[in-house]
Amino acid sequence: MDAIVLGGGLMGAASAFFLARRGIRVTLIERNRVGSAATVASFGNIRRSGRYIPQLPLAHRSLALWGQAEAMLGRDVEFRATGHLRLVFSQEGLAAMRSFVKEARPWGLELEELTAGEVRSRFSGLGPDAIAASFSPNDGSGNPRLIAPAFAHAARKLGADIVENVGIGAIRKSAYGFQVETSKGSHEASMLLNTTGAWGTRVASLFAETVPIVAKGPQMGVTEPLPYRILPVVGVWAHDHGGGYLRQVERGNIVFGGGAERTDVSLDTGYAKADPTRLPGQLRSLLPILPALKNVAVIRTWSGCEGYVEDGLPVMGRSSTTPGLFHAFGFSGHGFQLGPGVGDVMAEIMATGKTDIPLQDFRIERFAKPN
């Protein structure tokens, strides 16, 4: 068996690694550098709270792989299980949190509910006006700049061919399976995995499959260093205060996102740029979470091209039209935590034809027009 993985973000690089680990000859093709699009734009959040409930088995599997990443890949990808704190500032947020906690419990996720007093005593300086919070101690964060290259490097050591910085030409069904033309030559394999992110529908449309997806750029930033005291990743429930989130890295800098509208991105270039006019409002939305940001300098902002599917859920699984074609794209800004699990599950499906992870809600045929 052999496979081409098209797209070298976290999903593609992880898939290439797990395919190679299963003994499948794999070629990973990326038009830029591995990990240079949506992955590098990520905040680095590894969370299970607030997810689409049937996605939790995939999230659990992925979290276990994050915990094994350093030993598995031979590199520290800065996974830190510092916990995930999600603050509540409104009655709407409280209802959303309690509803999720109840629904998630049968799916194997136990969240601790904290009172306002417990938030202030355990996490000094965070959310002084929060009325409650949830805490997931085993979640945390990872480094978006390290994880995809680490998977690609480990895949190469297992025999995978990693092709970067190439123009992509024709992608077609061939007598053997699939053929991908690039500026550095042609590649053929019996299976093709489409992990091209916001460009996923362009590839799918070549095989008569259409997905309503738009390209957007998140507004991300990082501050100057502060004294290191914030261990968990911090977010909010019910989009309180614009849905901002932040974490502090070990060097002291605060990495932040949310609280600002995403920018439009042209797929012709894939170039996403942070909008400086949105930064003041974004910072104001973060102050209820961390008042210490009031007089801190922002030293860098950035963005990246992410694919947002119309219903907010990814496309993952077999093609509905073409045997040997598989999809894993459109993770709508919440794919970072899922990345290792997606790669493992896609490799499992491609190698064995099955998986026990529920994927029915992510099938591409949900967008097929009725006859």
mmCIF file of C-alpha atoms in Angstrom:
data_model
loop_
_atom_site.group_PDB
_atom_site.id
_atom_site.type_symbol
_atom_site.label_atom_id
_atom_site.label_comp_id
_atom_site.label_asym_id
_atom_site.label_seq_id
_atom_site.Cartn_x
_atom_site.Cartn_y
_atom_site.Cartn_z
ATOM 1 C CA MET A 1 0.000 0.000 0.000
ATOM 2 C CA ASP A 2 1.135 3.565 -0.634
ATOM 3 C CA ALA A 3 -0.330 7.005 -0.098
ATOM 4 C CA ILE A 4 0.057 10.660 -0.949
ATOM 5 C CA VAL A 5 -0.773 13.155 1.792
ATOM 6 C CA LEU A 6 -1.554 16.524 0.263
ATOM 7 C CA GLY A 7 -1.008 19.407 2.691
ATOM 8 C CA GLY A 8 1.726 19.683 5.298
ATOM 9 C CA GLY A 9 0.007 21.242 8.275
ATOM 10 C CA LEU A 10 -0.372 19.404 11.570
ATOM 11 C CA MET A 11 -3.090 17.098 10.186
ATOM 12 C CA GLY A 12 -1.025 16.153 7.153
ATOM 13 C CA ALA A 13 2.284 15.758 8.967
ATOM 14 C CA ALA A 14 0.697 13.636 11.704
ATOM 15 C CA SER A 15 -1.070 11.498 9.099
ATOM 16 C CA ALA A 16 2.205 10.961 7.234
ATOM 17 C CA PHE A 17 3.894 9.836 10.454
ATOM 18 C CA PHE A 18 1.190 7.398 11.478
ATOM 19 C CA LEU A 19 0.874 6.012 7.939
ATOM 20 C CA ALA A 20 4.632 5.427 7.821
ATOM 21 C CA ARG A 21 4.521 3.833 11.267
ATOM 22 C CA ARG A 22 1.964 1.369 9.898
ATOM 23 C CA GLY A 23 4.360 0.437 7.124
ATOM 24 C CA ILE A 24 2.621 2.361 4.341
ATOM 25 C CA ARG A 25 4.878 4.099 1.835
ATOM 26 C CA VAL A 26 3.881 7.752 2.044
ATOM 27 C CA THR A 27 4.721 10.988 0.274
ATOM 28 C CA LEU A 28 3.791 14.245 1.988
ATOM 29 C CA ILE A 29 3.439 17.169 -0.433
ATOM 30 C CA GLU A 30 3.366 20.761 0.844
ATOM 31 C CA ARG A 31 3.489 23.778 -1.450
ATOM 32 C CA ASN A 32 5.259 25.917 1.181
ATOM 33 C CA ARG A 33 6.998 24.675 4.318
ATOM 34 C CA VAL A 34 5.571 22.066 6.642
ATOM 35 C CA GLY A 35 3.443 23.736 9.318
ATOM 36 C CA SER A 36 3.360 27.149 7.666
ATOM 37 C CA ALA A 37 -0.386 27.833 7.207
ATOM 38 C CA ALA A 38 -3.162 27.289 9.773
ATOM 39 C CA THR A 39 -0.904 25.367 12.165
ATOM 40 C CA VAL A 40 1.560 28.177 12.714
ATOM 41 C CA ALA A 41 -1.353 30.599 13.232
ATOM 42 C CA SER A 42 -2.684 28.489 16.058
ATOM 43 C CA PHE A 43 -2.841 29.665 19.649
ATOM 44 C CA GLY A 44 -1.557 26.271 20.801
ATOM 45 C CA ASN A 45 -4.602 25.413 22.900
ATOM 46 C CA ILE A 46 -5.023 21.761 23.868
ATOM 47 C CA ARG A 47 -8.527 21.714 25.291
ATOM 48 C CA ARG A 48 -11.482 19.357 25.367
ATOM 49 C CA SER A 49 -14.018 21.591 27.133
ATOM 50 C CA GLY A 50 -16.535 23.326 24.895
ATOM 51 C CA ARG A 51 -16.097 20.902 22.006
ATOM 52 C CA TYR A 52 -18.839 19.366 19.926
ATOM 53 C CA ILE A 53 -19.807 16.483 22.203
ATOM 54 C CA PRO A 54 -19.456 13.571 19.697
ATOM 55 C CA GLN A 55 -15.930 14.863 18.962
ATOM 56 C CA LEU A 56 -14.750 13.972 22.462
ATOM 57 C CA PRO A 57 -13.568 10.394 21.673
ATOM 58 C CA LEU A 58 -11.271 11.859 19.023
ATOM 59 C CA ALA A 59 -10.126 14.570 21.459
ATOM 60 C CA HIS A 60 -9.389 11.970 24.165
ATOM 61 C CA ARG A 61 -7.328 9.892 21.746
ATOM 62 C CA SER A 62 -5.450 12.966 20.642
ATOM 63 C CA LEU A 63 -4.701 14.104 24.194
ATOM 64 C CA ALA A 64 -3.117 10.723 24.940
ATOM 65 C CA LEU A 65 -0.876 11.173 21.887
ATOM 66 C CA TRP A 66 0.097 14.699 22.966
ATOM 67 C CA GLY A 67 1.286 13.154 26.210
ATOM 68 C CA GLN A 68 3.456 10.695 24.263
ATOM 69 C CA ALA A 69 4.699 13.218 21.710
ATOM 70 C CA GLU A 70 8.206 13.837 23.008
ATOM 71 C CA ALA A 71 9.034 10.149 23.348
ATOM 72 C CA MET A 72 7.264 9.272 20.092
ATOM 73 C CA LEU A 73 8.795 12.021 17.951
ATOM 74 C CA GLY A 74 12.159 12.429 19.659
ATOM 75 C CA ARG A 75 11.641 16.162 20.196
ATOM 76 C CA ASP A 76 10.137 18.364 22.879
ATOM 77 C CA VAL A 77 7.108 20.006 21.249
ATOM 78 C CA GLU A 78 6.426 21.916 24.474
ATOM 79 C CA PHE A 79 3.284 20.054 25.427
ATOM 80 C CA ARG A 80 2.488 21.142 28.953
ATOM 81 C CA ALA A 81 -0.501 19.694 30.834
ATOM 82 C CA THR A 82 -1.002 22.864 32.859
ATOM 83 C CA GLY A 83 -4.795 22.613 32.839
ATOM 84 C CA HIS A 84 -7.510 24.573 31.063
ATOM 85 C CA LEU A 85 -9.469 27.188 33.023
ATOM 86 C CA ARG A 86 -12.662 28.511 31.456
ATOM 87 C CA LEU A 87 -14.182 31.527 33.180
ATOM 88 C CA VAL A 88 -17.859 32.454 33.489
ATOM 89 C CA PHE A 89 -18.937 36.111 33.578
ATOM 90 C CA SER A 90 -22.690 35.830 32.837
ATOM 91 C CA GLN A 91 -25.740 33.722 33.566
ATOM 92 C CA GLU A 92 -25.658 32.645 29.928
ATOM 93 C CA GLY A 93 -22.106 31.442 30.429
ATOM 94 C CA LEU A 94 -23.031 29.606 33.621
ATOM 95 C CA ALA A 95 -25.860 27.784 31.849
ATOM 96 C CA ALA A 96 -23.585 26.872 28.931
ATOM 97 C CA MET A 97 -20.899 25.527 31.256
ATOM 98 C CA ARG A 98 -23.280 23.407 33.329
ATOM 99 C CA SER A 99 -24.997 22.048 30.248
ATOM 100 C CA PHE A 100 -21.680 21.019 28.742
ATOM 101 C CA VAL A 101 -20.428 19.464 31.988
ATOM 102 C CA LYS A 102 -23.561 17.312 32.169
ATOM 103 C CA GLU A 103 -23.417 16.254 28.516
ATOM 104 C CA ALA A 104 -19.674 15.569 28.513
ATOM 105 C CA ARG A 105 -19.607 13.300 31.558
ATOM 106 C CA PRO A 106 -20.970 10.190 29.752
ATOM 107 C CA TRP A 107 -18.333 10.796 27.057
ATOM 108 C CA GLY A 108 -15.501 10.509 29.575
ATOM 109 C CA LEU A 109 -14.746 14.144 30.365
ATOM 110 C CA GLU A 110 -14.996 15.267 33.973
ATOM 111 C CA LEU A 111 -14.751 19.019 34.536
ATOM 112 C CA GLU A 112 -14.380 20.624 37.950
ATOM 113 C CA GLU A 113 -16.819 23.475 38.595
ATOM 114 C CA LEU A 114 -15.280 26.317 40.577
ATOM 115 C CA THR A 115 -17.074 29.049 42.507
ATOM 116 C CA ALA A 116 -16.040 32.685 42.232
ATOM 117 C CA GLY A 117 -14.161 32.395 45.509
ATOM 118 C CA GLU A 118 -12.319 29.280 44.357
ATOM 119 C CA VAL A 119 -11.253 31.013 41.135
ATOM 120 C CA ARG A 120 -9.763 33.893 43.093
ATOM 121 C CA SER A 121 -8.047 31.711 45.698
ATOM 122 C CA ARG A 122 -6.572 29.202 43.237
ATOM 123 C CA PHE A 123 -5.833 31.531 40.296
ATOM 124 C CA SER A 124 -4.927 34.897 41.735
ATOM 125 C CA GLY A 125 -5.133 37.772 39.264
ATOM 126 C CA LEU A 126 -7.395 35.961 36.818
ATOM 127 C CA GLY A 127 -11.049 36.877 36.257
ATOM 128 C CA PRO A 128 -11.656 39.015 39.367
ATOM 129 C CA ASP A 129 -15.300 39.489 38.328
ATOM 130 C CA ALA A 130 -15.906 35.902 37.204
ATOM 131 C CA ILE A 131 -18.912 34.252 38.848
ATOM 132 C CA ALA A 132 -17.709 30.685 38.218
ATOM 133 C CA ALA A 133 -15.363 28.600 36.072
ATOM 134 C CA SER A 134 -14.627 25.118 34.845
ATOM 135 C CA PHE A 135 -11.218 23.497 35.192
ATOM 136 C CA SER A 136 -9.815 20.568 33.230
ATOM 137 C CA PRO A 137 -6.468 19.635 34.836
ATOM 138 C CA ASN A 138 -5.135 17.340 32.098
ATOM 139 C CA ASP A 139 -5.455 19.766 29.183
ATOM 140 C CA GLY A 140 -2.925 22.489 28.412
ATOM 141 C CA SER A 141 -0.922 23.769 25.464
ATOM 142 C CA GLY A 142 1.720 22.915 22.868
ATOM 143 C CA ASN A 143 3.971 24.874 20.531
ATOM 144 C CA PRO A 144 2.403 25.331 17.061
ATOM 145 C CA ARG A 145 5.786 26.119 15.525
ATOM 146 C CA LEU A 146 7.295 22.809 16.636
ATOM 147 C CA ILE A 147 4.653 20.122 16.279
ATOM 148 C CA ALA A 148 4.161 19.773 12.501
ATOM 149 C CA PRO A 149 7.915 19.826 11.695
ATOM 150 C CA ALA A 150 8.451 17.252 14.463
ATOM 151 C CA PHE A 151 5.884 14.894 12.924
ATOM 152 C CA ALA A 152 7.382 15.395 9.453
ATOM 153 C CA HIS A 153 10.918 14.772 10.732
ATOM 154 C CA ALA A 154 9.825 11.587 12.498
ATOM 155 C CA ALA A 155 7.907 10.450 9.397
ATOM 156 C CA ARG A 156 11.020 10.959 7.269
ATOM 157 C CA LYS A 157 13.027 8.788 9.672
ATOM 158 C CA LEU A 158 10.439 6.054 9.068
ATOM 159 C CA GLY A 159 10.931 6.328 5.302
ATOM 160 C CA ALA A 160 8.349 8.935 4.299
ATOM 161 C CA ASP A 161 9.202 11.293 1.453
ATOM 162 C CA ILE A 162 8.628 14.923 2.495
ATOM 163 C CA VAL A 163 8.246 17.254 -0.510
ATOM 164 C CA GLU A 164 8.154 20.992 0.298
ATOM 165 C CA ASN A 165 8.195 24.288 -1.600
ATOM 166 C CA VAL A 166 6.607 23.011 -4.796
ATOM 167 C CA GLY A 167 3.970 24.291 -7.168
ATOM 168 C CA ILE A 168 0.965 21.989 -7.328
ATOM 169 C CA GLY A 169 -0.371 21.157 -10.771
ATOM 170 C CA ALA A 170 -2.946 18.590 -11.819
ATOM 171 C CA ILE A 171 -4.450 16.247 -9.235
ATOM 172 C CA ARG A 172 -6.224 13.370 -10.938
ATOM 173 C CA LYS A 173 -7.411 9.803 -10.700
ATOM 174 C CA SER A 174 -5.062 7.487 -12.557
ATOM 175 C CA ALA A 175 -5.067 3.870 -13.604
ATOM 176 C CA TYR A 176 -2.935 3.080 -10.557
ATOM 177 C CA GLY A 177 -4.791 5.298 -8.101
ATOM 178 C CA PHE A 178 -3.954 8.996 -7.939
ATOM 179 C CA GLN A 179 -1.441 11.262 -9.604
ATOM 180 C CA VAL A 180 -0.256 14.641 -8.305
ATOM 181 C CA GLU A 181 1.816 16.840 -10.600
ATOM 182 C CA THR A 182 4.237 19.258 -8.946
ATOM 183 C CA SER A 183 6.942 21.626 -10.093
ATOM 184 C CA LYS A 184 9.476 19.037 -8.933
ATOM 185 C CA GLY A 185 7.935 16.023 -10.612
ATOM 186 C CA SER A 186 4.964 13.697 -10.598
ATOM 187 C CA HIS A 187 3.865 11.460 -7.715
ATOM 188 C CA GLU A 188 1.538 8.471 -7.822
ATOM 189 C CA ALA A 189 -0.041 6.351 -5.106
ATOM 190 C CA SER A 190 -3.020 4.099 -4.578
ATOM 191 C CA MET A 191 -4.486 6.414 -1.912
ATOM 192 C CA LEU A 192 -4.761 10.181 -1.572
ATOM 193 C CA LEU A 193 -5.413 12.050 1.681
ATOM 194 C CA ASN A 194 -6.612 15.635 1.346
ATOM 195 C CA THR A 195 -5.377 17.638 4.352
ATOM 196 C CA THR A 196 -5.181 20.994 2.571
ATOM 197 C CA GLY A 197 -7.083 23.049 5.155
ATOM 198 C CA ALA A 198 -8.923 26.029 3.703
ATOM 199 C CA TRP A 199 -8.072 24.706 0.228
ATOM 200 C CA GLY A 200 -9.722 21.363 1.011
ATOM 201 C CA THR A 201 -12.861 22.050 -0.968
ATOM 202 C CA ARG A 202 -10.788 22.907 -4.050
ATOM 203 C CA VAL A 203 -9.263 19.442 -3.962
ATOM 204 C CA ALA A 204 -12.570 17.771 -3.129
ATOM 205 C CA SER A 205 -14.303 19.551 -6.024
ATOM 206 C CA LEU A 206 -11.946 17.800 -8.453
ATOM 207 C CA PHE A 207 -13.770 14.627 -7.460
ATOM 208 C CA ALA A 208 -17.324 16.054 -7.554
ATOM 209 C CA GLU A 209 -17.525 16.890 -3.854
ATOM 210 C CA THR A 210 -18.302 20.362 -2.556
ATOM 211 C CA VAL A 211 -17.920 21.780 0.961
ATOM 212 C CA PRO A 212 -19.113 25.284 1.974
ATOM 213 C CA ILE A 213 -15.958 26.716 3.507
ATOM 214 C CA VAL A 214 -14.449 30.179 3.850
ATOM 215 C CA ALA A 215 -10.885 31.240 4.589
ATOM 216 C CA LYS A 216 -10.377 33.470 7.611
ATOM 217 C CA GLY A 217 -7.423 34.798 9.575
ATOM 218 C CA PRO A 218 -7.475 34.821 13.400
ATOM 219 C CA GLN A 219 -6.039 37.814 15.249
ATOM 220 C CA MET A 220 -3.161 36.577 17.395
ATOM 221 C CA GLY A 221 -0.630 38.433 19.530
ATOM 222 C CA VAL A 222 2.010 38.156 22.202
ATOM 223 C CA THR A 223 3.081 40.619 24.894
ATOM 224 C CA GLU A 224 6.360 41.494 26.493
ATOM 225 C CA PRO A 225 7.336 39.158 29.376
ATOM 226 C CA LEU A 226 5.572 39.415 32.722
ATOM 227 C CA PRO A 227 6.453 37.584 35.943
ATOM 228 C CA TYR A 228 5.569 33.947 35.311
ATOM 229 C CA ARG A 229 2.530 33.030 37.401
ATOM 230 C CA ILE A 230 -0.280 31.896 35.067
ATOM 231 C CA LEU A 231 -0.104 28.125 34.638
ATOM 232 C CA PRO A 232 -3.364 27.134 32.910
ATOM 233 C CA VAL A 233 -4.638 28.117 29.506
ATOM 234 C CA VAL A 234 -7.508 30.552 30.127
ATOM 235 C CA GLY A 235 -10.698 31.047 28.128
ATOM 236 C CA VAL A 236 -14.349 31.951 28.687
ATOM 237 C CA TRP A 237 -17.770 30.373 28.321
ATOM 238 C CA ALA A 238 -20.564 31.620 26.039
ATOM 239 C CA HIS A 239 -18.285 34.020 24.175
ATOM 240 C CA ASP A 240 -18.243 36.322 27.213
ATOM 241 C CA HIS A 241 -16.185 39.462 26.529
ATOM 242 C CA GLY A 242 -15.791 38.491 22.886
ATOM 243 C CA GLY A 243 -14.483 35.005 23.508
ATOM 244 C CA GLY A 244 -10.913 35.998 24.310
ATOM 245 C CA TYR A 245 -8.303 33.498 25.494
ATOM 246 C CA LEU A 246 -4.708 33.586 26.665
ATOM 247 C CA ARG A 247 -1.824 31.617 28.101
ATOM 248 C CA GLN A 248 1.551 32.492 29.552
ATOM 249 C CA VAL A 249 4.654 30.802 28.212
ATOM 250 C CA GLU A 250 7.540 29.898 30.478
ATOM 251 C CA ARG A 251 9.518 32.947 29.321
ATOM 252 C CA GLY A 252 6.728 35.126 30.745
ATOM 253 C CA ASN A 253 5.090 36.374 27.544
ATOM 254 C CA ILE A 254 1.292 36.315 27.279
ATOM 255 C CA VAL A 255 0.015 34.748 24.050
ATOM 256 C CA PHE A 256 -3.544 35.806 23.261
ATOM 257 C CA GLY A 257 -6.310 35.508 20.691
ATOM 258 C CA GLY A 258 -10.063 35.885 20.280
ATOM 259 C CA GLY A 259 -12.011 39.012 21.110
ATOM 260 C CA ALA A 260 -11.689 40.302 17.538
ATOM 261 C CA GLU A 261 -13.346 39.525 14.241
ATOM 262 C CA ARG A 262 -11.297 37.349 11.903
ATOM 263 C CA THR A 263 -10.052 38.841 8.652
ATOM 264 C CA ASP A 264 -10.952 37.591 5.182
ATOM 265 C CA VAL A 265 -8.220 35.681 3.352
ATOM 266 C CA SER A 266 -7.851 35.095 -0.379
ATOM 267 C CA LEU A 267 -7.108 31.479 -1.220
ATOM 268 C CA ASP A 268 -5.282 32.629 -4.334
ATOM 269 C CA THR A 269 -2.432 33.854 -2.122
ATOM 270 C CA GLY A 270 -3.251 32.321 1.245
ATOM 271 C CA TYR A 271 -1.729 35.392 2.839
ATOM 272 C CA ALA A 272 -3.313 36.317 6.170
ATOM 273 C CA LYS A 273 -2.390 39.487 8.004
ATOM 274 C CA ALA A 274 -3.343 40.667 11.472
ATOM 275 C CA ASP A 275 -5.346 43.915 11.371
ATOM 276 C CA PRO A 276 -3.759 46.474 13.765
ATOM 277 C CA THR A 277 -7.001 48.473 13.986
ATOM 278 C CA ARG A 278 -8.628 45.536 15.789
ATOM 279 C CA LEU A 279 -5.938 45.219 18.445
ATOM 280 C CA PRO A 280 -7.194 47.904 20.916
ATOM 281 C CA GLY A 281 -10.660 46.358 21.102
ATOM 282 C CA GLN A 282 -9.170 42.885 21.394
ATOM 283 C CA LEU A 283 -7.010 43.932 24.345
ATOM 284 C CA ARG A 284 -9.985 45.580 26.063
ATOM 285 C CA SER A 285 -11.905 42.313 25.780
ATOM 286 C CA LEU A 286 -9.057 40.502 27.545
ATOM 287 C CA LEU A 287 -8.846 42.840 30.557
ATOM 288 C CA PRO A 288 -11.676 41.135 32.513
ATOM 289 C CA ILE A 289 -9.722 37.882 32.134
ATOM 290 C CA LEU A 290 -6.336 39.349 33.070
ATOM 291 C CA PRO A 291 -6.374 42.973 34.326
ATOM 292 C CA ALA A 292 -2.545 42.973 34.407
ATOM 293 C CA LEU A 293 -2.613 43.410 30.616
ATOM 294 C CA LYS A 294 -3.684 47.042 31.013
ATOM 295 C CA ASN A 295 -0.205 48.527 30.727
ATOM 296 C CA VAL A 296 1.666 45.775 28.887
ATOM 297 C CA ALA A 297 3.290 46.218 25.481
ATOM 298 C CA VAL A 298 2.336 43.936 22.596
ATOM 299 C CA ILE A 299 5.538 42.938 20.803
ATOM 300 C CA ARG A 300 4.157 40.921 17.877
ATOM 301 C CA THR A 301 0.901 40.131 16.108
ATOM 302 C CA TRP A 302 0.248 37.527 13.430
ATOM 303 C CA SER A 303 -2.400 35.577 11.570
ATOM 304 C CA GLY A 304 -2.730 32.579 9.261
ATOM 305 C CA CYS A 305 -5.116 31.014 6.783
ATOM 306 C CA GLU A 306 -7.736 28.824 8.475
ATOM 307 C CA GLY A 307 -10.685 27.062 6.840
ATOM 308 C CA TYR A 308 -14.107 27.547 8.452
ATOM 309 C CA VAL A 309 -16.822 25.107 7.356
ATOM 310 C CA GLU A 310 -20.403 26.388 7.252
ATOM 311 C CA ASP A 311 -21.595 24.165 10.132
ATOM 312 C CA GLY A 312 -18.401 24.598 12.185
ATOM 313 C CA LEU A 313 -17.483 20.906 11.982
ATOM 314 C CA PRO A 314 -14.561 19.383 10.079
ATOM 315 C CA VAL A 315 -14.658 17.102 7.076
ATOM 316 C CA MET A 316 -13.060 13.810 8.009
ATOM 317 C CA GLY A 317 -13.240 10.333 6.511
ATOM 318 C CA ARG A 318 -13.657 8.649 3.154
ATOM 319 C CA SER A 319 -14.652 10.383 -0.041
ATOM 320 C CA SER A 320 -18.282 9.840 -1.008
ATOM 321 C CA THR A 321 -17.454 9.629 -4.716
ATOM 322 C CA THR A 322 -13.965 8.219 -5.205
ATOM 323 C CA PRO A 323 -12.503 5.011 -3.738
ATOM 324 C CA GLY A 324 -9.047 5.558 -2.279
ATOM 325 C CA LEU A 325 -9.635 9.270 -1.595
ATOM 326 C CA PHE A 326 -9.827 10.508 1.997
ATOM 327 C CA HIS A 327 -10.370 13.919 3.580
ATOM 328 C CA ALA A 328 -9.329 15.629 6.824
ATOM 329 C CA PHE A 329 -9.774 19.407 6.548
ATOM 330 C CA GLY A 330 -11.887 22.363 7.654
ATOM 331 C CA PHE A 331 -11.274 22.210 11.394
ATOM 332 C CA SER A 332 -12.652 25.730 11.754
ATOM 333 C CA GLY A 333 -10.090 27.133 14.173
ATOM 334 C CA HIS A 334 -10.316 24.300 16.702
ATOM 335 C CA GLY A 335 -8.103 21.624 15.159
ATOM 336 C CA PHE A 336 -4.798 22.038 17.006
ATOM 337 C CA GLN A 337 -5.688 19.761 19.920
ATOM 338 C CA LEU A 338 -7.126 17.184 17.534
ATOM 339 C CA GLY A 339 -4.120 17.036 15.197
ATOM 340 C CA PRO A 340 -2.290 13.938 16.471
ATOM 341 C CA GLY A 341 -5.568 12.066 16.871
ATOM 342 C CA VAL A 342 -6.683 12.997 13.374
ATOM 343 C CA GLY A 343 -3.432 11.682 11.925
ATOM 344 C CA ASP A 344 -3.683 8.436 13.887
ATOM 345 C CA VAL A 345 -7.330 7.834 12.997
ATOM 346 C CA MET A 346 -6.898 8.652 9.309
ATOM 347 C CA ALA A 347 -3.924 6.276 9.105
ATOM 348 C CA GLU A 348 -6.010 3.620 10.828
ATOM 349 C CA ILE A 349 -8.878 4.021 8.366
ATOM 350 C CA MET A 350 -6.592 4.033 5.349
ATOM 351 C CA ALA A 351 -4.650 0.973 6.542
ATOM 352 C CA THR A 352 -7.470 -1.151 7.960
ATOM 353 C CA GLY A 353 -10.684 0.310 6.545
ATOM 354 C CA LYS A 354 -12.191 1.021 9.953
ATOM 355 C CA THR A 355 -11.925 2.865 13.260
ATOM 356 C CA ASP A 356 -13.859 2.835 16.501
ATOM 357 C CA ILE A 357 -13.779 6.650 16.699
ATOM 358 C CA PRO A 358 -17.213 8.068 15.734
ATOM 359 C CA LEU A 359 -16.860 10.151 12.576
ATOM 360 C CA GLN A 360 -20.354 9.993 11.094
ATOM 361 C CA ASP A 361 -21.079 13.658 11.820
ATOM 362 C CA PHE A 362 -17.956 14.696 9.888
ATOM 363 C CA ARG A 363 -18.628 12.824 6.643
ATOM 364 C CA ILE A 364 -18.313 14.903 3.493
ATOM 365 C CA GLU A 365 -21.598 13.564 2.104
ATOM 366 C CA ARG A 366 -23.509 15.720 4.589
ATOM 367 C CA PHE A 367 -23.115 18.495 2.022
ATOM 368 C CA ALA A 368 -24.247 16.459 -0.972
ATOM 369 C CA LYS A 369 -27.239 17.943 -2.755
ATOM 370 C CA PRO A 370 -30.310 15.672 -2.843
ATOM 371 C CA ASN A 371 -31.090 14.158 -6.221
#
